[in-house]
Coordinates of C-alpha atoms and ligand atoms in Angstrom, one line a residue:
M536 CA 21.3 10.5 -7.4
P537 CA 20.3 11.2 -3.6
P538 CA 22.9 12.6 -1.5
P539 CA 25.9 10.7 0.1
S540 CA 23.9 10.9 3.6
V541 CA 21.3 8.2 2.2
V542 CA 24.2 5.5 2.1
K543 CA 26.1 7.0 5.4
S544 CA 22.9 5.8 7.5
Q545 CA 23.9 2.3 6.4
S546 CA 26.3 0.0 8.2
K547 CA 29.8 1.0 6.9
L548 CA 31.3 -2.8 7.6
A549 CA 29.7 -6.3 7.7
D550 CA 29.6 -8.3 10.9
S551 CA 30.4 -11.3 9.9
A552 CA 28.7 -12.9 12.6
A553 CA 25.5 -11.7 10.8
E554 CA 23.5 -13.5 8.9
K555 CA 24.0 -13.2 5.1
T556 CA 21.4 -12.3 2.5
I557 CA 22.8 -13.1 -1.0
L558 CA 21.3 -11.4 -3.9
K559 CA 22.3 -12.7 -7.6
A560 CA 22.5 -10.5 -9.8
S561 CA 22.0 -10.5 -13.4
C562 CA 22.3 -9.2 -17.2
L563 CA 20.8 -10.7 -20.3
C564 CA 23.8 -12.3 -21.8
G565 CA 25.6 -13.8 -18.6
A566 CA 29.2 -12.8 -18.7
P567 CA 29.2 -10.2 -15.5
N568 CA 26.6 -12.1 -13.4
H569 CA 27.5 -11.5 -10.0
E570 CA 26.4 -11.7 -6.4
V571 CA 25.7 -8.8 -4.1
T572 CA 26.4 -10.0 -0.7
L573 CA 24.8 -8.3 2.2
S574 CA 24.2 -8.2 6.0
T575 CA 20.5 -9.5 5.9
S576 CA 20.0 -7.0 8.6
D577 CA 20.6 -4.1 6.0
L578 CA 17.5 -5.3 3.8
P579 CA 15.8 -3.6 2.7
L580 CA 17.7 -1.3 0.8
K581 CA 16.2 2.1 0.0
G582 CA 15.8 2.1 -3.9
Y583 CA 15.3 5.1 -6.3
M584 CA 13.6 6.4 -9.3
C585 CA 15.7 8.8 -10.9
H586 CA 14.3 10.8 -14.1
C587 CA 17.2 13.5 -14.8
T588 CA 17.6 13.7 -18.5
S589 CA 20.8 12.0 -18.8
C590 CA 19.6 8.8 -17.0
R591 CA 16.7 8.5 -19.7
R592 CA 19.3 8.7 -22.3
M593 CA 21.9 6.3 -20.2
T594 CA 19.4 3.7 -20.2
G595 CA 16.9 4.7 -22.5
A596 CA 14.4 4.0 -20.1
Q597 CA 12.0 6.8 -18.8
C598 CA 14.0 6.4 -15.4
L599 CA 17.1 5.1 -13.8
T600 CA 16.1 2.7 -10.8
V601 CA 19.0 2.0 -8.5
V602 CA 19.4 0.8 -4.5
F603 CA 22.2 2.1 -2.7
C604 CA 24.7 -0.2 -1.1
P605 CA 26.3 -0.4 2.4
E606 CA 30.0 0.5 2.5
Y607 CA 31.5 -2.8 2.6
Y608 CA 29.9 -4.4 -0.6
Q609 CA 32.6 -3.3 -3.2
P610 CA 32.9 -5.2 -6.2
A611 CA 35.4 -7.8 -7.5
Q612 CA 37.7 -6.6 -10.3
S613 CA 37.0 -9.5 -12.2
V614 CA 33.2 -9.0 -12.2
L615 CA 33.9 -4.6 -13.6
D616 CA 35.9 -6.7 -15.8
K617 CA 33.7 -7.3 -18.0
M618 CA 31.9 -4.6 -18.4
T619 CA 32.5 -1.0 -20.4
A620 CA 32.9 1.8 -17.3
Y621 CA 31.2 5.4 -18.7
V622 CA 32.2 8.6 -16.3
F623 CA 28.6 9.6 -16.1
T624 CA 30.1 12.8 -13.8
K625 CA 33.0 13.4 -11.6
R626 CA 31.5 11.8 -9.1
I627 CA 29.7 8.9 -10.7
T628 CA 31.1 6.2 -12.6
Q629 CA 28.6 3.7 -14.5
Y630 CA 29.2 -0.1 -15.4
F631 CA 27.3 -1.5 -17.8
C632 CA 27.9 -4.8 -19.3
T633 CA 29.9 -4.8 -22.9
T634 CA 28.1 -7.8 -24.1
C635 CA 24.8 -6.7 -23.9
G636 CA 24.1 -3.5 -22.6
C637 CA 23.3 -3.9 -19.4
Q638 CA 23.0 -1.4 -16.8
M639 CA 24.8 -3.1 -13.7
L640 CA 26.2 -0.8 -11.2
A641 CA 27.6 2.6 -10.5
R642 CA 30.7 3.1 -8.6
C643 CA 29.6 6.6 -6.4
L644 CA 32.5 8.8 -5.1
E645 CA 31.6 10.6 -2.1
D646 CA 33.1 13.6 -2.8
G647 CA 33.8 13.9 -7.0
D648 CA 37.1 16.5 -6.1
D649 CA 38.5 14.1 -4.1
P650 CA 38.9 11.1 -5.8
N651 CA 40.7 9.1 -2.2
S652 CA 37.1 9.8 -0.9
T653 CA 34.4 7.3 0.2
V654 CA 33.4 4.5 -2.6
T655 CA 30.1 2.9 -2.5
W656 CA 28.2 1.1 -5.0
D657 CA 24.5 1.0 -6.3
V658 CA 23.2 -1.5 -7.9
A659 CA 20.3 -1.7 -10.9
T660 CA 17.7 -3.4 -9.4
G661 CA 16.8 -4.4 -13.3
T662 CA 19.4 -6.9 -12.2
L663 CA 18.8 -8.2 -8.8
E664 CA 16.7 -11.7 -9.4
R665 CA 14.3 -10.6 -6.8
I666 CA 13.4 -7.4 -5.4
E667 CA 10.0 -8.8 -3.7
D668 CA 11.2 -7.6 0.4
I669 CA 14.6 -6.5 -0.8
V670 CA 13.1 -3.3 -2.9
D671 CA 11.7 -0.6 0.2
W672 CA 10.7 1.9 -2.8
Q673 CA 11.6 5.4 -1.7
G674 CA 10.8 7.7 -4.4
H675 CA 11.2 9.5 -7.9
E676 CA 13.7 13.1 -8.4
H677 CA 14.9 15.3 -11.1
L678 CA 10.7 14.8 -12.7
Q679 CA 11.8 18.6 -13.6
D680 CA 14.0 17.4 -16.4
T681 CA 11.1 14.8 -17.8
L682 CA 8.8 18.0 -18.2
D683 CA 5.4 15.9 -18.2
G684 CA 6.0 14.0 -15.6
G685 CA 6.9 10.5 -16.9
F686 CA 6.7 7.5 -15.4
A687 CA 6.2 8.9 -12.4
D688 CA 2.8 9.1 -13.1
F689 CA 2.4 5.4 -13.8
L690 CA 3.8 4.7 -10.5
T691 CA 2.5 7.3 -7.8
E692 CA 2.4 4.6 -4.9
I693 CA 3.4 1.0 -3.7
N694 CA 1.3 -1.6 -1.0
G695 CA -0.6 1.6 -0.1
K696 CA 2.3 4.1 0.4
K697 CA 2.7 6.8 -1.2
L698 CA 6.2 7.5 -3.0
E699 CA 7.9 10.8 -2.9
R700 CA 8.3 13.0 -5.8
W701 CA 10.5 15.8 -6.0
P702 CA 11.9 17.7 -9.0
A703 CA 15.1 18.1 -8.4
H704 CA 17.9 16.7 -6.1
Y705 CA 15.8 13.8 -3.2
G706 CA 15.1 15.8 -0.2
K707 CA 14.6 19.6 -2.1
H708 CA 13.2 21.9 -2.8
E709 CA 9.1 21.2 -2.5
Q710 CA 7.4 17.9 -4.1
V711 CA 5.4 17.8 -6.4
P712 CA 1.9 15.8 -7.5
P713 CA 1.3 13.5 -9.6
G714 CA 0.0 14.9 -12.9
W715 CA 2.2 17.9 -12.5
T716 CA 3.1 19.8 -15.8
S717 CA 6.8 21.8 -16.1
T718 CA 5.6 25.4 -16.9
S719 CA 8.3 25.5 -19.6
R720 CA 6.7 22.8 -21.5
S721 CA 2.8 24.1 -22.0
E722 CA 5.0 27.2 -24.5
V723 CA 6.2 25.0 -26.7
E724 CA 3.4 22.5 -27.4
A725 CA 1.7 24.7 -29.7
S726 CA 4.3 24.2 -32.2
P727 CA 5.1 20.2 -32.9
S728 CA 8.2 19.5 -34.5
D729 CA 7.4 17.3 -37.6
K730 CA 11.3 15.4 -36.5
L731 CA 11.6 13.8 -33.3
H732 CA 15.4 13.5 -32.2
C733 CA 16.4 10.9 -30.6
T734 CA 19.9 10.6 -28.6
C735 CA 21.6 8.6 -26.0
R736 CA 23.3 10.3 -23.3
C737 CA 26.9 10.4 -24.6
G738 CA 25.7 11.4 -28.5
G739 CA 27.2 8.3 -30.1
V740 CA 23.6 7.2 -31.4
E741 CA 21.2 10.0 -32.4
F742 CA 18.9 9.6 -35.0
Y743 CA 15.7 11.1 -35.8
V744 CA 11.8 10.0 -36.3
T745 CA 9.1 11.7 -39.1
R746 CA 5.6 12.3 -38.2
P747 CA 3.2 9.1 -38.5
S748 CA 0.4 9.2 -41.0
A749 CA -1.6 7.1 -43.3
R750 CA 1.4 5.7 -45.4
S751 CA 2.6 4.3 -41.8
A752 CA -0.2 2.0 -42.1
L753 CA 1.3 0.4 -45.9
A754 CA 5.1 0.5 -43.8
E755 CA 5.1 -3.3 -43.9
K756 CA 3.6 -3.8 -47.4
Y757 CA 6.1 -1.6 -49.0
W758 CA 9.5 -2.8 -46.6
P759 CA 12.6 -2.3 -47.6
E760 CA 10.5 0.7 -49.5
S761 CA 8.6 3.5 -48.4
P762 CA 5.3 3.8 -49.3
P763 CA 5.4 6.0 -52.2
L764 CA 3.6 10.1 -51.3
D765 CA 0.4 9.8 -53.1
I766 CA -1.0 6.8 -51.6
S767 CA -4.7 7.8 -53.1
N768 CA -4.6 4.6 -54.7
E769 CA -3.8 2.0 -51.8
Q770 CA -6.5 -0.1 -50.0
L771 CA -4.9 0.9 -46.3
P772 CA -5.5 -2.3 -44.0
P773 CA -8.2 -1.6 -41.6
E774 CA -6.7 -0.3 -37.9
S775 CA -7.0 -3.2 -36.2
E776 CA -3.8 -5.0 -38.3
T777 CA -2.0 -1.5 -37.1
F778 CA -1.2 -2.5 -33.8
Y779 CA 1.2 0.1 -33.7
M780 CA -0.8 2.5 -34.7
R781 CA -3.1 4.7 -32.6
D782 CA -5.5 7.4 -32.3
N783 CA -7.1 7.2 -36.2
R784 CA -3.1 6.5 -37.2
T785 CA -2.0 10.0 -36.1
K786 CA 0.2 8.2 -32.8
F787 CA 2.6 5.6 -32.4
L788 CA 2.0 2.5 -29.9
A789 CA 4.2 3.0 -27.1
G790 CA 3.9 0.6 -23.9
L791 CA 5.6 -0.5 -20.6
C792 CA 7.2 -4.0 -21.2
S793 CA 8.2 -6.3 -17.7
C794 CA 9.8 -9.1 -19.3
N795 CA 12.8 -10.8 -18.2
S796 CA 14.7 -10.2 -21.1
C797 CA 14.2 -6.3 -21.9
R798 CA 14.3 -6.6 -18.0
L799 CA 18.2 -7.5 -17.8
A800 CA 18.7 -5.8 -21.2
A801 CA 18.7 -2.8 -20.0
G802 CA 18.9 -3.4 -16.1
V803 CA 15.5 -0.9 -15.3
E804 CA 12.5 -2.2 -13.8
I805 CA 10.7 -1.6 -16.8
T806 CA 11.5 -0.5 -20.5
T807 CA 9.4 2.1 -22.2
W808 CA 9.5 1.0 -25.7
A809 CA 7.7 2.7 -29.0
F810 CA 6.8 1.1 -32.1
I811 CA 8.2 2.9 -35.4
P812 CA 8.2 2.0 -38.8
A813 CA 11.6 2.0 -40.3
F814 CA 11.3 4.1 -43.0
Q815 CA 10.5 7.1 -40.7
I816 CA 13.7 6.4 -38.4
T817 CA 16.9 8.0 -40.2
Q818 CA 20.0 8.8 -38.8
D819 CA 20.3 12.6 -40.3
K820 CA 17.9 15.9 -39.4
E821 CA 16.9 16.1 -43.8
G822 CA 15.6 12.4 -43.6
K823 CA 18.1 11.0 -46.4
I824 CA 20.3 8.0 -44.7
P825 CA 17.7 5.4 -43.9
W826 CA 17.4 3.3 -40.7
S827 CA 20.7 0.6 -40.4
G828 CA 21.0 -1.4 -37.4
D829 CA 25.2 -0.3 -37.7
F830 CA 25.4 3.8 -37.2
G831 CA 27.5 6.1 -34.6
T832 CA 28.4 3.6 -31.4
L833 CA 25.7 1.1 -31.6
R834 CA 26.3 -2.1 -30.8
K835 CA 23.9 -5.2 -32.2
Y836 CA 23.4 -8.0 -29.4
E837 CA 21.4 -11.3 -30.6
S838 CA 19.5 -11.9 -27.6
S839 CA 18.0 -15.4 -29.3
P840 CA 17.5 -16.6 -32.1
G841 CA 16.0 -13.7 -34.6
C842 CA 15.3 -11.3 -31.8
Y843 CA 18.1 -8.6 -32.1
R844 CA 18.9 -5.4 -29.5
Y845 CA 20.4 -3.1 -29.9
F846 CA 22.4 -0.6 -28.1
C847 CA 25.1 2.6 -27.1
S848 CA 28.4 0.8 -27.2
R849 CA 30.0 3.6 -25.1
C850 CA 27.2 4.8 -22.5
G851 CA 25.5 1.5 -22.5
A852 CA 21.9 2.9 -23.5
I853 CA 18.8 0.3 -25.5
V854 CA 18.6 1.8 -28.8
F855 CA 16.6 -0.7 -30.4
Y856 CA 14.5 -4.1 -30.3
D857 CA 13.7 -6.0 -33.9
A858 CA 13.0 -9.7 -34.8
D859 CA 13.4 -11.3 -38.0
G860 CA 10.0 -11.7 -40.0
R861 CA 9.3 -8.2 -38.5
E862 CA 12.3 -5.9 -39.9
F863 CA 9.8 -3.4 -41.0
L864 CA 9.0 -1.5 -37.9
K865 CA 11.9 -1.0 -35.0
D866 CA 11.2 -0.9 -30.9
V867 CA 12.7 2.4 -30.4
A868 CA 13.3 2.7 -26.6
V869 CA 11.2 6.1 -25.8
G870 CA 13.5 7.6 -22.8
L871 CA 16.1 8.3 -25.8
V872 CA 13.3 11.1 -27.7
D873 CA 13.9 15.1 -27.0
A874 CA 10.6 15.8 -27.4
P875 CA 9.7 19.6 -27.1
E876 CA 6.4 18.6 -24.8
G877 CA 8.3 16.2 -22.3
S878 CA 9.5 12.5 -21.7
R879 CA 6.3 10.8 -22.5
A880 CA 6.3 12.2 -25.9
E881 CA 2.6 12.7 -25.9
S882 CA 1.5 14.7 -29.5
W883 CA 3.9 11.1 -31.0
F884 CA 3.2 8.4 -28.6
G885 CA -0.6 7.1 -27.5
W886 CA 0.7 4.5 -24.3
R887 CA -0.8 1.5 -23.6
T888 CA -2.5 1.6 -20.1
R889 CA -4.8 -1.6 -20.2
R890 CA -1.9 -3.9 -19.4
L891 CA 1.7 -3.9 -18.5
G892 CA 3.3 -6.3 -21.3
Y893 CA 4.7 -9.3 -20.4
R894 CA 3.4 -8.5 -16.5
D895 CA 4.1 -12.3 -15.7
D896 CA 7.7 -13.1 -15.9
D897 CA 7.8 -10.4 -13.2
I898 CA 5.3 -10.7 -10.3
P899 CA 7.6 -13.9 -9.1
R900 CA 10.2 -11.4 -8.8
A901 CA 8.7 -8.2 -8.6
E902 CA 5.2 -8.9 -7.3
S903 CA 4.0 -5.4 -5.5
F904 CA 5.8 -3.2 -8.1
V905 CA 4.2 -4.9 -11.1
L906 CA 1.0 -4.4 -9.1
A907 CA 1.3 -0.9 -9.0
I908 CA 2.2 -0.2 -12.3
E909 CA -1.3 -2.0 -13.3
K910 CA -2.8 0.3 -10.5
G911 CA -0.8 3.5 -11.8
L912 CA -1.1 3.1 -15.1
R913 CA -5.1 2.7 -14.9
E914 CA -5.7 5.8 -13.0
W915 CA -3.5 7.6 -15.0
E916 CA -5.5 6.5 -17.8
A917 CA -8.9 7.6 -16.2
S918 CA -7.3 10.9 -15.0
R919 CA -6.9 12.2 -18.6
P920 CA -9.3 14.1 -20.8
G921 CA -11.2 12.0 -23.3
A922 CA -9.5 9.0 -21.9
D923 CA -9.5 5.9 -24.1
L924 CA -9.5 2.9 -22.0
S925 CA -10.2 0.7 -25.0
G926 CA -6.2 -0.4 -25.0
G927 CA -4.3 -2.1 -28.2
S928 CA -6.0 -5.6 -29.8
R929 CA -2.7 -7.2 -30.1
S930 CA 0.8 -7.4 -28.7
G931 CA 3.8 -6.5 -30.3
G932 CA 7.7 -7.4 -31.0
A933 CA 9.8 -6.2 -27.4
L934 CA 6.2 -5.3 -25.6
Ligands
ZN37 ZN1 25.5 -9.2 -20.8
ZN38 ZN1 19.6 10.7 -13.1
ZN39 ZN1 25.7 6.5 -26.3

């Protein structure tokens, strides 16, 4: 989070005579919907993207996207009563919708050691009905935690304005360039683990994923069983029918989604999902306890008939998405992965860069942001050795 000094620069009191702008803020279920009333002169609000491990684990996304409100904005208690409070640090308490899990607000104490110090609030931008001309994006922080630059490499500038890229707290140390990777990353690349550990921030939801293989291509045929270990007699479906796999079936497909439903379920601008056969997800490291929609602090929310979203009821992280008729496959929130090569987990996932899922949903509220990501994805793909520009052939699930 940016230092309190960033917040201080904004006006302390709303001028009652000043022109007002009302920002509508919503989640997927609508229970704690509210309005943020600001003096128009305080717009645009400065927007920040935090990539720290805690924010990724708490949202399930690649970063938290927030704006800081002027000191005069204080949400009504009746709104907060419909949310669950999660103590993030001694300075910051997060509030997410109890029903659908959407991260909505954060209460920030100016001094974490002084409970009587000034309280300001930040709003998760994914809840805002519009961000075009409302949010002035400043940049990325805590990139050090990503090891690989994470989502920041997909979004380097907006409307020609270069986004700042800070390794730790905003404005501290030297900025890092696009394509930067941590030196602690290369040491672990040589020994990729065969299990991918995933966890939410509070640890209430933890699970493991096994490496993709040719067996993964048979996930649908054998559901709810696992494909046999020896598949030498099996006819594998053509690669075009296993849209959830990439790179000659050595990786799972991962992609960015900007649909309204995902945005309002997470509270962040962009969600990131990996498509993983259910038989490859287990609750334990040994691989004995199979996937279930009900373990740990997981809570299920039916976002539309036959579509299910799962989130942590204690810290609010989005975790899984699945749908009736497609039970063999689970969408896993990529922010939860604990891959030693970094937050994009590129030894596991092949990223879809040719398009942003459901971009037309987001254009009316966030056109500049959407166009910037599309440009960023193209440039990131082109900058990689052995760039694969073929993209996925078919859409799937939440993406
Ligand atoms: Zn809700
Ligand atoms: Zn953070
Ligand atoms: Zn949790």
